[in-house]
Amino acid sequence: MLINKPLFCLWYMLLTTASVTSRKLASTFIRSGKFIPPLRTKNRERLNRLYGSSMTAIKLTQQESSQVPKKPILAKKVSCGELEECGARLRNGDLVAFPTETVYGLGCHALDPDAVSKVFAAKERPLTDPLIVHVTKTSDAHRLWNADENSDEGRALQVLCDEFWPGPLTLVAKAAENVPQILMANTGYVACRSPSHSIARSLIDKAMVPIAAPSANKFGHVSPTRAHHVYDDLLHEDVWIVDPVEQSSSSDTGVCNVGVESTVAKITCDDGDGIGKIVVLRQGAVSVTDFEAVLAKAGLDKLFKVEAAIHKTTADHVATVAPGQTVRHYAPHIPSFILAKERYETPELSEDDKESLSSMVIIDYGQRLSSWKQYALAYRELSASNNSAEAAKDVFETLRWAELVDGATKIIFPEISASGSVDALTLALKDRLTRAASGVVIHNIRDNAV
């Protein structure tokens, strides 16, 4: 077989680089059928994980599939009646997945480096992406932070904890010496939060140790909000999954009610100008305005400036002080794209557009794409009334549904404006969908790139 050298290099970049742009560019050639290199079995598997059913040209042959050894199923679902055993399991350095008010977390003993390494291995998560430590008492968080409680930084941390904990806020500050470096991506900053979900709090108390817990999924995939989501991603990992649904009808125990990860804010002291900073690194349910109001109430507004790093993204190999900073995150297994506002505001469709939509899944918000529903392979509305809380609660469940629609080759969702007066969860929703699409905005339904 003759191989075009430039295209071969492009294909190699797809398999080896962390660059999302390179992967998308290379995959365009592969999906088009113009270049199908002689892939090894493991590389075909990797591409199928990245692009799912759209990669029909490189699926395993029946003979090759039979030669791939089957991995044993190690994950185990447990009930809320087994939290005592789950706590003991965490103390002994093993993994337990549990619901919080945001998403399911994959928990381990936060101060045990070996246990922390198991989380990175199970998730296939780069060591540059730190974990969040979960506690039930503010005093436990202060023991992990290196901040004098009487300093400006210590006072700000206490005020924010008093106002927002327990709840969907993660605070990042300089770490105490006892915090393992692997937990913090060697940055010297540790992230802590106190969840409000009753199961999460009970588990932490029974573990009697702080619990480090990122989302309980494979790295980069859509975050889990149900026990079966965790099982689907981690069934080959040695993890217990707390599944409360069969035991209780309570909305508090069975569902991640916020639905998107916590707001993450980093607190630093002044750099010589007498003003400290509180930087929102990940959007969630707590807004910049919320921070400003609490600081003003406590008389600390003149000591700290609050700002949002809304558009900040990093490559996988760059260490960060907070999770969720990579451009490709929360991503379904099939290509996903943001449809530009100027396109959906002109809703007319050509016959080619209608034909293309027949293999696409539309995830809508505020009925922006509702006139195209009849032409799409599948359609689901996050909130017809533009209710950001309703949409945030269902966004990850909907993304996981979309990737499983039989015959789907592409997912599209409307661009959400962040201008003007928008609430915190609207910004969080926009952030999650932007990262699910790897930041790629299309201006034509049939496009696969900007």
Coordinates of C-alpha atoms in Angstrom, one line a residue:
M1 CA 0.0 0.0 0.0
L2 CA 1.4 3.4 -1.0
I3 CA 1.1 6.0 1.8
N4 CA 1.0 9.7 1.2
K5 CA 3.7 11.0 3.6
P6 CA 2.0 14.3 4.7
L7 CA -1.3 12.4 5.4
F8 CA 0.6 9.7 7.2
C9 CA 2.1 12.4 9.5
L10 CA -1.3 13.8 10.0
W11 CA -2.6 10.4 11.0
Y12 CA 0.3 9.9 13.4
M13 CA -0.5 13.2 15.1
L14 CA -4.0 12.0 15.7
L15 CA -2.7 9.0 17.6
T16 CA 0.1 10.7 19.6
T17 CA -0.6 14.3 20.2
A18 CA -2.6 16.0 22.9
S19 CA -3.7 18.7 20.4
V20 CA -7.4 18.7 19.8
T21 CA -6.9 20.7 16.6
S22 CA -4.6 18.1 15.2
R23 CA -6.9 15.2 16.1
K24 CA -9.9 16.9 14.5
L25 CA -8.0 17.8 11.3
A26 CA -6.6 14.3 10.9
S27 CA -9.9 12.7 11.6
T28 CA -11.5 14.7 8.8
F29 CA -9.3 12.9 6.3
I30 CA -9.9 9.5 7.9
R31 CA -13.7 10.0 8.0
S32 CA -13.8 11.1 4.4
G33 CA -12.3 7.8 3.3
K34 CA -9.4 9.6 1.5
F35 CA -6.8 8.1 3.7
I36 CA -7.2 4.9 5.7
P37 CA -3.8 3.8 7.1
P38 CA -3.1 0.2 8.1
L39 CA -4.0 0.6 11.8
R40 CA -3.1 -1.7 14.5
T41 CA -6.0 -3.1 16.5
K42 CA -5.2 -1.0 19.6
N43 CA -5.1 2.2 17.5
R44 CA -8.5 1.4 15.9
E45 CA -9.9 0.9 19.3
R46 CA -8.5 4.3 20.4
L47 CA -10.0 6.1 17.4
N48 CA -13.3 4.5 18.0
R49 CA -13.3 5.6 21.6
L50 CA -12.6 9.2 20.4
Y51 CA -15.2 9.3 17.6
G52 CA -17.5 6.4 18.1
S53 CA -19.9 5.2 15.4
S54 CA -18.7 7.8 12.9
M55 CA -15.5 5.9 12.5
T56 CA -17.1 3.1 10.4
A57 CA -14.1 2.9 8.1
I58 CA -11.7 1.7 10.9
K59 CA -13.9 -0.6 13.0
L60 CA -12.4 -3.9 14.1
T61 CA -13.0 -6.8 11.8
Q62 CA -14.8 -9.8 13.4
Q63 CA -11.6 -11.8 13.5
E64 CA -9.6 -9.0 15.1
S65 CA -12.4 -8.4 17.7
S66 CA -12.3 -12.1 18.7
Q67 CA -8.5 -11.8 19.3
V68 CA -8.9 -8.8 21.8
P69 CA -8.8 -10.3 25.3
K70 CA -11.9 -9.5 27.4
K71 CA -11.2 -7.5 30.6
P72 CA -12.8 -8.7 33.8
I73 CA -15.7 -6.7 35.3
L74 CA -14.4 -5.4 38.6
A75 CA -16.8 -2.6 39.5
K76 CA -19.5 -3.3 42.0
K77 CA -22.7 -1.4 42.8
V78 CA -23.5 -1.1 46.5
S79 CA -26.4 0.3 48.5
C80 CA -26.5 3.1 51.0
G81 CA -26.7 0.4 53.7
E82 CA -23.1 -0.4 53.0
L83 CA -21.6 3.1 53.7
E84 CA -19.8 1.8 56.7
E85 CA -17.9 -0.8 54.6
C86 CA -17.3 1.9 52.0
G87 CA -15.7 4.1 54.6
A88 CA -13.4 1.3 55.7
R89 CA -12.5 0.7 52.0
L90 CA -11.5 4.3 51.6
R91 CA -9.4 4.3 54.8
N92 CA -7.6 1.2 53.4
G93 CA -6.6 2.9 50.2
D94 CA -9.3 1.6 47.8
L95 CA -11.8 3.5 45.6
V96 CA -15.5 4.3 46.1
A97 CA -17.7 6.3 43.7
F98 CA -20.5 8.3 45.4
P99 CA -23.1 10.9 44.5
T100 CA -22.8 14.6 45.3
E101 CA -25.1 17.5 44.6
T102 CA -22.9 18.3 41.5
V103 CA -21.8 15.0 39.8
Y104 CA -20.7 11.5 40.9
G105 CA -17.2 11.6 42.5
L106 CA -14.5 8.8 42.4
G107 CA -13.2 8.9 46.0
C108 CA -10.0 7.9 47.6
H109 CA -8.0 8.7 50.8
A110 CA -6.7 12.2 50.0
L111 CA -3.6 11.9 52.2
D112 CA -2.5 8.5 50.8
P113 CA -0.4 9.0 47.7
D114 CA -0.9 5.3 46.6
A115 CA -4.7 5.7 46.9
V116 CA -4.5 8.9 44.9
S117 CA -2.5 7.2 42.2
K118 CA -5.3 4.6 41.8
V119 CA -7.7 7.4 40.9
F120 CA -5.4 8.7 38.2
A121 CA -4.9 5.2 36.8
A122 CA -8.7 4.3 36.9
K123 CA -9.7 7.5 35.1
E124 CA -6.7 7.5 32.7
R125 CA -6.2 11.0 34.0
P126 CA -3.0 13.0 33.4
L127 CA -1.1 13.8 36.5
T128 CA -1.2 17.5 35.5
D129 CA -4.9 17.6 36.4
P130 CA -5.3 17.9 40.3
L131 CA -8.0 16.5 42.5
I132 CA -10.5 18.2 44.8
V133 CA -10.5 17.2 48.5
H134 CA -13.9 16.7 50.1
V135 CA -14.5 17.4 53.8
T136 CA -17.5 17.9 56.1
K137 CA -15.9 20.5 58.5
T138 CA -14.3 23.8 57.6
S139 CA -11.6 23.1 60.2
D140 CA -10.6 20.0 58.2
A141 CA -10.0 22.2 55.1
H142 CA -8.0 24.7 57.1
R143 CA -5.6 21.9 58.1
L144 CA -5.0 21.3 54.4
W145 CA -4.5 25.0 53.5
N146 CA -1.4 26.9 54.5
A147 CA -3.2 30.0 55.5
D148 CA -3.2 31.7 58.9
E149 CA -6.8 32.0 60.0
N150 CA -6.0 35.6 61.2
S151 CA -4.5 36.7 57.9
D152 CA -6.5 38.3 55.1
E153 CA -6.4 35.1 53.1
G154 CA -7.5 33.0 56.1
R155 CA -10.3 35.4 56.9
A156 CA -11.5 35.4 53.3
L157 CA -11.5 31.6 53.2
Q158 CA -13.5 31.4 56.4
V159 CA -16.1 33.9 55.2
L160 CA -16.6 32.1 52.0
C161 CA -16.8 28.7 53.7
D162 CA -19.4 30.1 56.2
E163 CA -21.5 31.4 53.3
F164 CA -21.3 28.7 50.7
W165 CA -20.4 25.5 52.5
P166 CA -21.8 22.9 52.4
G167 CA -22.4 23.4 48.7
P168 CA -21.1 23.5 45.2
L169 CA -18.0 25.7 45.7
T170 CA -14.4 24.6 45.7
L171 CA -11.7 26.9 47.2
V172 CA -8.1 26.7 46.1
A173 CA -5.3 28.0 48.3
K174 CA -1.7 27.3 49.2
A175 CA -1.3 23.8 50.6
A176 CA 0.0 22.6 54.0
E177 CA 3.1 20.4 54.0
N178 CA 1.1 17.2 54.7
V179 CA -0.8 17.3 51.3
P180 CA 0.7 14.9 48.8
Q181 CA 2.1 16.5 45.7
I182 CA 0.4 14.1 43.4
L183 CA -2.9 15.4 44.6
M184 CA -2.0 18.9 43.5
A185 CA -0.2 18.3 40.2
N186 CA 2.9 19.6 42.0
T187 CA 1.6 23.1 42.0
G188 CA 1.6 23.7 45.8
Y189 CA -2.1 24.6 45.8
V190 CA -4.8 22.4 47.1
A191 CA -8.6 22.5 46.3
C192 CA -11.1 21.8 49.0
R193 CA -14.9 21.7 49.1
S194 CA -17.7 20.5 51.5
P195 CA -20.5 18.8 49.6
S196 CA -24.1 19.2 50.7
H197 CA -25.4 15.8 49.5
S198 CA -26.4 13.6 52.4
I199 CA -24.7 10.5 51.1
A200 CA -21.4 12.2 50.4
R201 CA -21.3 13.8 53.9
S202 CA -22.2 10.5 55.5
L203 CA -19.5 8.7 53.6
I204 CA -16.8 11.2 54.5
D205 CA -17.8 10.9 58.2
K206 CA -17.6 7.1 58.1
A207 CA -14.3 7.2 56.2
M208 CA -12.9 9.4 58.9
V209 CA -10.4 10.8 56.4
P210 CA -10.6 13.6 53.8
I211 CA -11.7 12.2 50.4
A212 CA -10.1 13.3 47.2
A213 CA -12.7 12.9 44.4
P214 CA -12.7 14.0 40.7
S215 CA -15.7 13.1 38.6
A216 CA -16.2 9.3 38.4
N217 CA -15.6 8.8 34.7
K218 CA -12.9 8.2 32.2
F219 CA -10.9 11.4 31.7
G220 CA -12.4 13.8 29.1
H221 CA -15.7 11.9 28.8
V222 CA -19.0 13.3 29.9
S223 CA -19.3 13.6 33.7
P224 CA -21.6 11.1 35.4
T225 CA -24.8 12.0 37.3
R226 CA -26.1 8.5 37.8
A227 CA -24.6 5.3 39.2
H228 CA -25.0 3.5 35.8
H229 CA -23.0 6.3 34.1
V230 CA -20.1 5.4 36.5
Y231 CA -20.5 1.7 35.9
D232 CA -20.5 2.2 32.1
D233 CA -17.1 4.1 32.3
L234 CA -15.4 2.2 35.1
L235 CA -16.8 -1.3 35.0
H236 CA -13.2 -2.8 34.5
E237 CA -11.8 -0.8 37.5
D238 CA -11.7 -2.0 41.2
V239 CA -14.3 0.5 42.4
W240 CA -17.4 0.3 44.6
I241 CA -20.3 2.5 43.3
V242 CA -22.9 3.8 45.8
D243 CA -26.2 3.4 44.0
P244 CA -29.1 4.8 46.2
V245 CA -31.8 4.7 43.5
E246 CA -33.3 1.3 44.5
Q247 CA -33.4 2.1 48.2
S248 CA -34.9 5.6 48.2
S249 CA -37.2 7.8 46.2
S250 CA -35.7 10.9 47.8
S251 CA -34.5 13.4 45.3
D252 CA -31.6 14.3 47.7
T253 CA -30.2 10.8 47.7
G254 CA -30.8 9.6 44.1
V255 CA -29.9 12.6 41.9
C256 CA -27.1 15.1 41.5
N257 CA -29.4 18.1 41.7
V258 CA -27.1 20.8 40.5
G259 CA -25.9 18.6 37.7
V260 CA -22.6 20.4 36.8
E261 CA -19.4 20.5 38.7
S262 CA -18.7 23.0 41.5
T263 CA -17.5 26.6 41.0
V264 CA -13.7 26.6 41.5
A265 CA -12.1 29.8 42.9
K266 CA -8.4 30.4 43.7
I267 CA -7.5 32.7 46.6
T268 CA -4.1 34.4 46.7
C269 CA -2.6 37.2 48.8
D270 CA -1.5 40.5 47.3
D271 CA 1.6 40.7 45.1
G272 CA 2.8 44.0 46.5
D273 CA -0.1 46.2 45.7
G274 CA -2.0 45.4 48.9
I275 CA -4.9 43.7 47.0
G276 CA -5.5 40.0 47.0
K277 CA -7.2 38.0 44.2
I278 CA -10.1 35.6 44.0
V279 CA -10.1 34.1 40.5
V280 CA -13.0 31.9 39.3
L281 CA -11.2 29.2 37.4
R282 CA -14.3 27.0 36.6
Q283 CA -17.9 28.3 36.3
G284 CA -20.5 26.7 38.5
A285 CA -23.5 27.7 40.6
V286 CA -21.6 30.4 42.6
S287 CA -21.0 33.6 40.6
V288 CA -18.5 36.4 40.7
T289 CA -21.4 38.7 41.9
D290 CA -22.0 36.2 44.8
F291 CA -18.4 36.4 45.8
E292 CA -18.4 40.2 45.7
A293 CA -21.5 40.5 47.8
V294 CA -20.2 38.2 50.5
L295 CA -16.8 39.9 50.7
A296 CA -18.5 43.3 50.9
K297 CA -20.8 42.1 53.7
A298 CA -17.7 40.9 55.6
G299 CA -15.8 44.2 55.0
L300 CA -13.2 42.4 52.8
D301 CA -14.1 43.9 49.4
K302 CA -11.3 46.4 49.6
L303 CA -8.8 43.7 50.2
F304 CA -9.7 41.3 47.4
K305 CA -10.5 41.7 43.7
V306 CA -12.8 39.1 42.2
E307 CA -12.4 38.1 38.5
A308 CA -13.3 35.3 36.2
A309 CA -11.0 33.4 33.9
I310 CA -13.9 32.4 31.7
H311 CA -12.0 31.6 28.5
K312 CA -8.9 30.0 30.0
T313 CA -8.0 26.6 28.6
T314 CA -4.9 24.5 28.8
A315 CA -3.3 21.5 27.1
D316 CA -3.3 18.1 28.9
H317 CA 0.4 18.3 29.6
V318 CA 0.3 21.6 31.5
A319 CA -0.1 21.4 35.2
T320 CA -3.0 23.4 36.7
V321 CA -4.3 24.3 40.2
A322 CA -7.9 23.4 39.3
P323 CA -9.6 20.6 37.3
G324 CA -11.7 21.1 34.2
Q325 CA -9.3 23.5 32.4
T326 CA -8.6 21.5 29.2
V327 CA -10.4 22.5 26.0
R328 CA -11.6 18.9 25.3
H329 CA -13.6 17.9 28.4
Y330 CA -17.0 16.5 29.2
A331 CA -17.0 15.2 25.6
P332 CA -19.3 12.5 24.1
H333 CA -17.7 9.7 22.1
I334 CA -18.9 11.1 18.7
P335 CA -18.0 14.5 17.2
S336 CA -19.8 17.4 18.8
F337 CA -20.1 21.0 17.6
I338 CA -21.4 24.4 18.6
L339 CA -23.7 25.9 16.0
A340 CA -23.0 29.6 15.6
K341 CA -25.7 32.1 16.6
E342 CA -25.8 33.8 13.2
R343 CA -26.6 30.4 11.6
Y344 CA -29.5 29.3 13.8
E345 CA -31.0 32.8 13.7
T346 CA -31.4 32.2 10.0
P347 CA -33.3 28.9 10.3
E348 CA -33.9 28.2 6.5
L349 CA -32.5 24.8 5.5
S350 CA -31.4 23.5 2.1
E351 CA -32.2 20.0 1.0
D352 CA -28.5 19.1 1.7
D353 CA -28.9 20.5 5.2
K354 CA -32.0 18.4 5.8
E355 CA -30.2 15.3 4.6
S356 CA -27.3 16.0 6.9
L357 CA -29.5 16.5 9.9
S358 CA -31.0 13.0 9.4
S359 CA -27.8 11.6 10.9
M360 CA -27.4 14.2 13.6
V361 CA -28.5 14.6 17.2
I362 CA -29.7 18.1 18.3
I363 CA -29.3 19.1 21.9
D364 CA -31.3 22.4 22.2
Y365 CA -31.6 25.2 24.7
G366 CA -34.4 27.7 24.7
Q367 CA -36.0 26.3 21.5
R368 CA -33.3 27.9 19.4
L369 CA -33.2 24.9 17.0
S370 CA -36.7 23.6 17.5
S371 CA -37.8 24.3 13.9
W372 CA -35.2 21.7 12.8
K373 CA -36.5 19.0 15.1
Q374 CA -38.5 17.2 12.4
Y375 CA -35.4 16.7 10.3
A376 CA -33.0 15.5 13.0
L377 CA -32.2 11.9 13.8
A378 CA -33.0 12.7 17.5
Y379 CA -33.8 15.9 19.4
R380 CA -33.8 16.8 23.1
E381 CA -34.5 20.1 24.8
L382 CA -32.5 21.0 27.9
S383 CA -35.0 23.8 28.9
A384 CA -37.6 25.3 26.6
S385 CA -37.9 28.3 28.9
N386 CA -34.1 29.1 29.1
N387 CA -34.0 27.9 32.7
S388 CA -30.3 27.5 33.4
A389 CA -30.8 25.4 36.6
E390 CA -33.1 23.0 34.7
A391 CA -30.6 22.7 31.8
A392 CA -27.6 22.3 34.0
K393 CA -29.2 19.5 35.9
D394 CA -29.8 17.5 32.7
V395 CA -26.9 18.5 30.5
F396 CA -24.6 15.6 31.2
E397 CA -27.4 13.0 31.2
T398 CA -28.4 14.4 27.8
L399 CA -24.9 14.3 26.3
R400 CA -24.6 10.7 27.4
W401 CA -28.0 9.9 25.8
A402 CA -26.9 11.6 22.6
E403 CA -23.8 9.5 22.1
L404 CA -25.8 6.3 22.3
V405 CA -28.4 7.3 19.6
D406 CA -28.2 4.6 17.0
G407 CA -26.8 5.9 13.7
A408 CA -25.7 9.3 15.0
T409 CA -22.6 10.7 13.4
K410 CA -22.6 14.2 14.9
I411 CA -24.1 16.2 17.8
I412 CA -24.9 19.9 17.6
F413 CA -26.0 22.4 20.1
P414 CA -26.7 26.1 19.8
E415 CA -24.2 28.8 20.8
I416 CA -25.1 30.4 24.1
S417 CA -24.4 34.0 24.6
A418 CA -22.4 35.1 27.7
S419 CA -22.9 38.8 27.1
G420 CA -25.2 41.0 29.2
S421 CA -26.6 40.0 32.5
V422 CA -26.4 36.2 32.7
D423 CA -26.5 34.0 35.8
A424 CA -23.8 31.7 37.0
L425 CA -25.4 28.5 35.8
T426 CA -25.8 29.9 32.3
L427 CA -22.0 30.5 32.2
A428 CA -21.5 27.0 33.6
L429 CA -23.7 25.5 30.9
K430 CA -21.9 27.4 28.2
D431 CA -18.5 26.3 29.6
R432 CA -19.5 22.6 29.6
L433 CA -21.0 22.6 26.1
T434 CA -18.0 24.6 24.8
R435 CA -15.6 22.0 26.2
A436 CA -17.8 19.1 25.0
A437 CA -17.3 20.5 21.5
S438 CA -13.6 21.1 22.1
G439 CA -14.3 24.7 21.5
V440 CA -15.3 24.1 17.8
V441 CA -17.9 26.5 16.4
I442 CA -19.4 25.7 13.0
H443 CA -21.3 28.2 10.8
N444 CA -22.8 25.5 8.5
I445 CA -24.6 22.4 9.5
R446 CA -22.4 20.3 7.2
D447 CA -19.2 21.7 8.5
N448 CA -16.7 19.8 10.7
A449 CA -14.5 22.7 11.5
V450 CA -14.6 26.5 12.0

